[in-house]
């Protein structure tokens, strides 16, 4: 697969790159970013996939996430995919920021017109995973995943279903039970259809209820998040993990909202946490 380099910049003695390729899974060009720390010049390094939230691209965390200094110190490769397929031929709802471009929800759509391109689970889990492992000095035994909001939902569901690929998992303000939230049920209906039984495969709380297990999960959530009560509901994940015996650390951060001010405040904590588990 041809990998096109869009840009490269030196940062903290590492390299922040942006790349493009033609995706088979999404049937369009996809753009992603990779930060490679200085340690990768001599050895393979652990890697983290960071999944962004609604309306975002790979660029948001690059500009606002403040991860490079700590990633360079710890020797972590950071992979930042886009949140959805892009292009003129890709289905969209320009009037709804919770559906279409920027709102892929990290699932594989089955309904028209979305199914033609919206195969984000397969893209991240298989195609991009294999692509970055083939082109960057990543230790395949030390790969984790984390994300924010819709991306936190993606991180949780990907890890719960693929613990052999994603050896560590954390999230900032994740959508833990999208089947019960107004801002995600419209997307699930559009992408997957009316049968809510099919939604369970993309719902962290319901995956756990159905038997999915993971060793340990870290979640940070701001108490002043405007989406807390209606869209995020971290207490539902806490309850599901307690019943399943999953070790969940849920940090309620007083006064923090849903923005990248919140994410950047605790980014270092998450990177250290992942390294402690990935080695």
C-alpha positions as a LaTeX table, in Angstrom:
\begin{tabular}{lrrr}
\hline
Residue & $x$ (\AA) & $y$ (\AA) & $z$ (\AA) \\
\hline
Unk1 & 0.00 & 0.00 & 0.00 \\
Unk2 & 1.38 & 3.39 & $-1.03$ \\
Unk3 & 1.89 & 5.80 & 1.86 \\
Unk4 & 2.18 & 9.48 & 0.93 \\
Unk5 & 3.96 & 11.86 & 3.29 \\
Unk6 & 2.08 & 15.15 & 3.58 \\
Unk7 & 4.37 & 16.80 & 6.12 \\
Unk8 & 7.10 & 16.16 & 8.67 \\
Unk9 & 8.34 & 18.37 & 11.50 \\
Unk10 & 10.93 & 17.85 & 14.21 \\
Unk11 & 9.54 & 18.02 & 17.74 \\
Unk12 & 11.30 & 17.11 & 21.01 \\
Unk13 & 13.98 & 15.33 & 18.94 \\
Unk14 & 11.28 & 13.15 & 17.41 \\
Unk15 & 9.26 & 13.53 & 14.22 \\
Unk16 & 5.63 & 14.57 & 13.86 \\
Unk17 & 4.37 & 13.36 & 10.50 \\
Unk18 & 1.11 & 13.52 & 8.60 \\
Unk19 & 0.36 & 10.86 & 5.98 \\
Unk20 & $-2.24$ & 9.91 & 3.40 \\
Unk21 & $-3.18$ & 6.64 & 1.72 \\
Unk22 & $-5.97$ & 5.08 & $-0.30$ \\
Unk23 & $-8.04$ & 2.98 & 2.09 \\
Unk24 & $-9.63$ & $-0.27$ & 1.01 \\
Unk25 & $-11.87$ & $-0.36$ & 4.09 \\
Unk26 & $-13.37$ & 3.11 & 3.67 \\
Unk27 & $-13.04$ & 3.24 & $-0.14$ \\
Unk28 & $-11.52$ & 6.73 & $-0.07$ \\
Unk29 & $-8.32$ & 8.56 & 0.80 \\
Unk30 & $-7.61$ & 8.68 & 4.52 \\
Unk31 & $-5.24$ & 10.98 & 6.41 \\
Unk32 & $-3.57$ & 10.21 & 9.71 \\
Unk33 & $-0.74$ & 11.50 & 11.90 \\
Unk34 & 2.12 & 9.70 & 13.64 \\
Unk35 & 4.56 & 11.05 & 16.20 \\
Unk36 & 7.78 & 9.02 & 16.39 \\
Unk37 & 9.96 & 9.67 & 19.47 \\
Unk38 & 13.77 & 9.85 & 19.36 \\
Unk39 & 14.13 & 6.39 & 20.94 \\
Unk40 & 12.74 & 4.86 & 17.73 \\
Unk41 & 16.04 & 5.58 & 15.97 \\
Unk42 & 17.56 & 2.66 & 17.88 \\
Unk43 & 14.70 & 0.35 & 18.83 \\
Unk44 & 11.06 & $-0.50$ & 18.32 \\
Unk45 & 8.73 & 1.41 & 20.62 \\
Unk46 & 5.29 & 0.95 & 22.14 \\
Unk47 & 2.47 & 2.77 & 20.35 \\
Unk48 & $-0.84$ & 4.35 & 21.27 \\
Unk49 & $-3.75$ & 4.98 & 18.93 \\
Unk50 & $-5.54$ & 8.21 & 19.89 \\
Unk51 & $-9.14$ & 8.34 & 18.64 \\
Unk52 & $-10.64$ & 11.82 & 18.40 \\
Unk53 & $-14.22$ & 12.88 & 19.04 \\
Unk54 & $-17.12$ & 14.29 & 17.03 \\
Unk55 & $-16.32$ & 16.99 & 14.45 \\
Unk56 & $-12.56$ & 16.38 & 14.82 \\
Unk57 & $-9.85$ & 15.16 & 12.47 \\
Unk58 & $-6.35$ & 13.88 & 13.18 \\
Unk59 & $-5.33$ & 17.54 & 13.54 \\
Unk60 & $-7.17$ & 18.44 & 16.76 \\
Unk61 & $-5.03$ & 16.44 & 19.15 \\
Unk62 & $-1.89$ & 17.44 & 17.23 \\
Unk63 & $-2.63$ & 21.11 & 17.83 \\
Unk64 & $-4.23$ & 20.95 & 21.28 \\
Unk65 & $-3.40$ & 17.64 & 22.93 \\
Unk66 & 0.10 & 18.47 & 24.19 \\
Unk67 & 1.32 & 14.88 & 23.95 \\
Unk68 & 4.67 & 15.18 & 22.17 \\
Unk69 & 6.90 & 16.25 & 25.08 \\
Unk70 & 5.82 & 13.34 & 27.29 \\
Unk71 & 5.67 & 10.87 & 24.40 \\
Unk72 & 9.27 & 11.77 & 23.56 \\
Unk73 & 10.32 & 11.36 & 27.18 \\
Unk74 & 8.61 & 7.96 & 27.48 \\
Unk75 & 9.49 & 6.67 & 24.02 \\
Unk76 & 5.91 & 6.37 & 22.81 \\
Unk77 & 4.70 & 6.41 & 19.21 \\
Unk78 & 1.33 & 8.19 & 18.93 \\
Unk79 & $-0.97$ & 7.33 & 16.00 \\
Unk80 & $-3.87$ & 9.72 & 15.29 \\
Unk81 & $-6.45$ & 8.54 & 12.74 \\
Unk82 & $-9.22$ & 10.66 & 11.29 \\
Unk83 & $-12.72$ & 10.25 & 12.73 \\
Unk84 & $-14.51$ & 9.31 & 9.50 \\
Unk85 & $-14.11$ & 8.84 & 5.77 \\
Unk86 & $-13.75$ & 12.02 & 3.69 \\
Unk87 & $-14.32$ & 13.08 & 0.11 \\
Unk88 & $-16.95$ & 14.35 & $-2.30$ \\
Unk89 & $-18.40$ & 10.87 & $-2.84$ \\
Unk90 & $-18.74$ & 10.13 & 0.88 \\
Unk91 & $-22.26$ & 10.36 & 2.34 \\
Unk92 & $-22.78$ & 13.21 & 4.78 \\
Unk93 & $-25.36$ & 15.26 & 6.67 \\
Unk94 & $-24.07$ & 18.80 & 6.50 \\
Unk95 & $-26.74$ & 20.01 & 8.92 \\
Unk96 & $-25.96$ & 17.54 & 11.71 \\
Unk97 & $-22.56$ & 17.47 & 13.43 \\
Unk98 & $-23.47$ & 14.14 & 15.05 \\
Unk99 & $-23.82$ & 12.26 & 11.77 \\
Unk100 & $-21.68$ & 11.84 & 8.68 \\
Unk101 & $-18.21$ & 13.28 & 8.13 \\
Unk102 & $-16.46$ & 13.77 & 11.45 \\
Unk103 & $-18.90$ & 11.37 & 13.12 \\
Unk104 & $-17.86$ & 7.89 & 12.10 \\
Unk105 & $-18.35$ & 6.42 & 15.61 \\
Unk106 & $-15.62$ & 3.84 & 14.91 \\
Unk107 & $-18.14$ & 1.27 & 13.68 \\
Unk108 & $-18.81$ & $-0.63$ & 10.45 \\
Unk109 & $-22.01$ & 0.71 & 8.91 \\
Unk110 & $-24.44$ & $-1.74$ & 7.35 \\
Unk111 & $-27.10$ & 0.68 & 6.03 \\
Unk112 & $-27.15$ & 2.66 & 2.77 \\
Unk113 & $-25.73$ & 5.11 & 1.90 \\
Unk114 & $-23.29$ & 4.91 & 4.81 \\
Unk115 & $-22.06$ & 1.35 & 4.35 \\
Unk116 & $-20.14$ & 2.24 & 1.18 \\
Unk117 & $-17.53$ & 4.21 & 3.15 \\
Unk118 & $-18.22$ & 4.20 & 6.89 \\
Unk119 & $-16.17$ & 1.15 & 7.89 \\
Unk120 & $-14.17$ & 2.81 & 10.63 \\
Unk121 & $-13.88$ & $-0.20$ & 12.94 \\
Unk122 & $-12.27$ & $-2.26$ & 10.19 \\
Unk123 & $-10.16$ & 0.70 & 9.14 \\
Unk124 & $-8.65$ & 1.39 & 12.57 \\
Unk125 & $-8.52$ & $-2.17$ & 13.88 \\
Unk126 & $-7.16$ & $-3.87$ & 10.76 \\
Unk127 & $-6.08$ & $-1.66$ & 7.89 \\
Unk128 & $-4.46$ & 1.27 & 9.68 \\
Unk129 & $-3.13$ & $-1.01$ & 12.43 \\
Unk130 & $-1.32$ & $-3.17$ & 9.88 \\
Unk131 & $-0.21$ & $-0.14$ & 7.87 \\
Unk132 & 1.51 & 1.65 & 10.74 \\
Unk133 & 3.10 & $-1.54$ & 12.05 \\
Unk134 & 4.56 & $-2.13$ & 8.59 \\
Unk135 & 5.87 & 1.42 & 8.14 \\
Unk136 & 6.91 & 2.60 & 11.62 \\
Unk137 & 9.19 & 1.08 & 14.31 \\
Unk138 & 6.34 & $-0.19$ & 16.51 \\
Unk139 & 6.63 & $-3.18$ & 18.85 \\
Unk140 & 3.50 & $-5.20$ & 17.95 \\
Unk141 & 3.34 & $-6.64$ & 21.46 \\
Unk142 & 3.00 & $-3.15$ & 22.98 \\
Unk143 & 0.10 & $-1.32$ & 21.37 \\
Unk144 & $-2.64$ & 0.50 & 23.27 \\
Unk145 & $-5.61$ & 2.73 & 22.51 \\
Unk146 & $-7.18$ & 5.81 & 24.03 \\
Unk147 & $-9.50$ & 8.59 & 22.95 \\
Unk148 & $-11.90$ & 11.39 & 23.76 \\
Unk149 & $-15.72$ & 11.44 & 23.76 \\
Unk150 & $-16.78$ & 9.56 & 20.59 \\
Unk151 & $-13.14$ & 8.49 & 20.40 \\
Unk152 & $-13.31$ & 7.28 & 23.98 \\
Unk153 & $-16.27$ & 5.17 & 22.93 \\
Unk154 & $-14.17$ & 3.85 & 20.06 \\
Unk155 & $-11.22$ & 3.07 & 22.31 \\
Unk156 & $-13.35$ & 1.20 & 24.84 \\
Unk157 & $-15.20$ & $-0.88$ & 22.25 \\
Unk158 & $-12.09$ & $-1.70$ & 20.23 \\
Unk159 & $-10.18$ & $-2.76$ & 23.34 \\
Unk160 & $-13.05$ & $-4.81$ & 24.77 \\
Unk161 & $-13.40$ & $-6.72$ & 21.50 \\
Unk162 & $-9.70$ & $-6.92$ & 20.61 \\
Unk163 & $-7.61$ & $-7.24$ & 23.80 \\
Unk164 & $-5.01$ & $-9.23$ & 21.88 \\
Unk165 & $-4.32$ & $-6.17$ & 19.69 \\
Unk166 & $-4.85$ & $-3.31$ & 22.15 \\
Unk167 & $-3.01$ & $-4.18$ & 25.35 \\
Unk168 & $-3.96$ & $-1.01$ & 27.26 \\
Unk169 & $-7.00$ & 1.26 & 27.16 \\
Unk170 & $-8.00$ & 4.64 & 28.58 \\
Unk171 & $-10.43$ & 7.41 & 27.74 \\
Unk172 & $-11.23$ & 11.06 & 28.31 \\
Unk173 & $-14.97$ & 11.69 & 28.82 \\
Unk174 & $-16.06$ & 8.68 & 26.75 \\
Unk175 & $-19.56$ & 7.94 & 25.48 \\
Unk176 & $-19.89$ & 4.69 & 27.43 \\
Unk177 & $-23.47$ & 3.72 & 26.54 \\
Unk178 & $-24.29$ & 5.26 & 23.13 \\
Unk179 & $-27.47$ & 3.20 & 22.87 \\
Unk180 & $-29.03$ & 5.39 & 25.58 \\
Unk181 & $-27.80$ & 8.83 & 24.48 \\
Unk182 & $-29.61$ & 11.25 & 22.21 \\
Unk183 & $-26.45$ & 12.44 & 20.46 \\
Unk184 & $-25.47$ & 8.93 & 19.38 \\
Unk185 & $-28.75$ & 7.04 & 18.83 \\
Unk186 & $-29.41$ & 8.96 & 15.60 \\
Unk187 & $-26.03$ & 7.88 & 14.24 \\
Unk188 & $-26.47$ & 4.27 & 15.36 \\
Unk189 & $-29.89$ & 4.13 & 13.68 \\
Unk190 & $-28.55$ & 5.62 & 10.46 \\
Unk191 & $-25.43$ & 3.45 & 10.30 \\
Unk192 & $-26.75$ & 0.17 & 11.72 \\
Unk193 & $-30.54$ & 0.23 & 11.32 \\
Unk194 & $-33.48$ & 0.13 & 13.70 \\
Unk195 & $-32.63$ & $-3.21$ & 15.35 \\
Unk196 & $-31.03$ & $-2.21$ & 18.63 \\
Unk197 & $-29.61$ & $-5.68$ & 19.08 \\
Unk198 & $-27.04$ & $-4.80$ & 16.42 \\
Unk199 & $-26.01$ & $-1.72$ & 18.39 \\
Unk200 & $-24.73$ & $-3.79$ & 21.31 \\
Unk201 & $-21.54$ & $-4.61$ & 19.41 \\
Unk202 & $-20.62$ & $-0.89$ & 19.55 \\
Unk203 & $-21.67$ & $-0.08$ & 23.11 \\
Unk204 & $-19.06$ & $-0.51$ & 25.89 \\
Unk205 & $-21.57$ & $-1.03$ & 28.69 \\
Unk206 & $-23.55$ & $-3.57$ & 26.70 \\
Unk207 & $-20.41$ & $-5.37$ & 25.50 \\
Unk208 & $-19.45$ & $-5.87$ & 29.14 \\
Unk209 & $-22.98$ & $-7.02$ & 29.97 \\
Unk210 & $-22.68$ & $-9.53$ & 27.12 \\
Unk211 & $-19.42$ & $-10.97$ & 28.44 \\
Unk212 & $-16.56$ & $-8.84$ & 27.07 \\
Unk213 & $-13.70$ & $-8.50$ & 29.56 \\
Unk214 & $-10.60$ & $-6.35$ & 29.93 \\
Unk215 & $-7.99$ & $-6.28$ & 32.67 \\
Unk216 & $-7.93$ & $-2.60$ & 33.59 \\
Unk217 & $-9.31$ & 0.68 & 32.21 \\
Unk218 & $-8.58$ & 4.33 & 33.04 \\
Unk219 & $-11.21$ & 7.04 & 32.54 \\
Unk220 & $-10.95$ & 10.75 & 33.30 \\
Unk221 & $-14.14$ & 12.80 & 33.33 \\
Unk222 & $-14.72$ & 16.49 & 34.03 \\
Unk223 & $-17.44$ & 17.30 & 36.54 \\
Unk224 & $-18.34$ & 20.50 & 34.64 \\
Unk225 & $-18.75$ & 18.68 & 31.32 \\
Unk226 & $-21.94$ & 19.89 & 29.66 \\
Unk227 & $-22.52$ & 16.44 & 28.15 \\
Unk228 & $-22.03$ & 14.53 & 31.41 \\
Unk229 & $-25.61$ & 13.68 & 32.34 \\
Unk230 & $-27.18$ & 13.22 & 28.91 \\
Unk231 & $-24.39$ & 11.91 & 26.73 \\
Unk232 & $-21.53$ & 10.39 & 28.73 \\
Unk233 & $-22.91$ & 8.76 & 31.90 \\
Unk234 & $-19.65$ & 7.30 & 33.26 \\
Unk235 & $-21.47$ & 5.80 & 36.24 \\
Unk236 & $-23.02$ & 3.26 & 33.86 \\
Unk237 & $-19.55$ & 2.04 & 32.90 \\
Unk238 & $-18.54$ & 1.99 & 36.55 \\
Unk239 & $-21.53$ & $-0.16$ & 37.44 \\
Unk240 & $-20.92$ & $-2.55$ & 34.54 \\
Unk241 & $-17.23$ & $-2.91$ & 35.42 \\
Unk242 & $-17.99$ & $-3.55$ & 39.10 \\
Unk243 & $-20.43$ & $-6.32$ & 38.20 \\
Unk244 & $-17.97$ & $-7.86$ & 35.71 \\
Unk245 & $-14.89$ & $-7.61$ & 37.94 \\
Unk246 & $-13.09$ & $-5.23$ & 35.58 \\
Unk247 & $-10.59$ & $-2.92$ & 37.25 \\
Unk248 & $-11.81$ & 0.58 & 36.34 \\
Unk249 & $-10.18$ & 3.76 & 37.60 \\
Unk250 & $-12.70$ & 6.58 & 37.15 \\
Unk251 & $-11.30$ & 10.01 & 38.01 \\
Unk252 & $-13.94$ & 12.73 & 38.33 \\
Unk253 & $-12.04$ & 15.96 & 37.75 \\
Unk254 & $-13.66$ & 18.85 & 39.57 \\
Unk255 & $-14.46$ & 21.88 & 37.42 \\
Unk256 & $-13.16$ & 20.50 & 34.10 \\
Unk257 & $-15.28$ & 20.58 & 30.95 \\
Unk258 & $-15.29$ & 18.60 & 27.70 \\
Unk259 & $-12.64$ & 20.61 & 25.87 \\
Unk260 & $-8.99$ & 20.07 & 25.01 \\
Unk261 & $-8.12$ & 22.21 & 28.02 \\
Unk262 & $-9.32$ & 19.20 & 30.00 \\
Unk263 & $-7.62$ & 16.64 & 27.78 \\
Unk264 & $-4.26$ & 18.40 & 27.76 \\
Unk265 & $-4.37$ & 18.76 & 31.55 \\
Unk266 & $-4.34$ & 14.98 & 32.03 \\
Unk267 & $-2.62$ & 13.79 & 28.87 \\
Unk268 & 0.67 & 13.15 & 30.69 \\
Unk269 & $-1.12$ & 11.01 & 33.28 \\
Unk270 & $-2.61$ & 8.83 & 30.56 \\
Unk271 & 0.66 & 8.40 & 28.68 \\
Unk272 & 2.47 & 7.37 & 31.87 \\
Unk273 & $-0.38$ & 4.99 & 32.73 \\
Unk274 & $-0.15$ & 3.28 & 29.34 \\
Unk275 & 3.62 & 2.94 & 29.49 \\
Unk276 & 3.38 & 1.32 & 32.90 \\
Unk277 & 1.18 & $-1.36$ & 31.32 \\
Unk278 & 2.85 & $-1.69$ & 27.93 \\
Unk279 & 6.39 & $-1.72$ & 29.32 \\
\hline
\end{tabular}
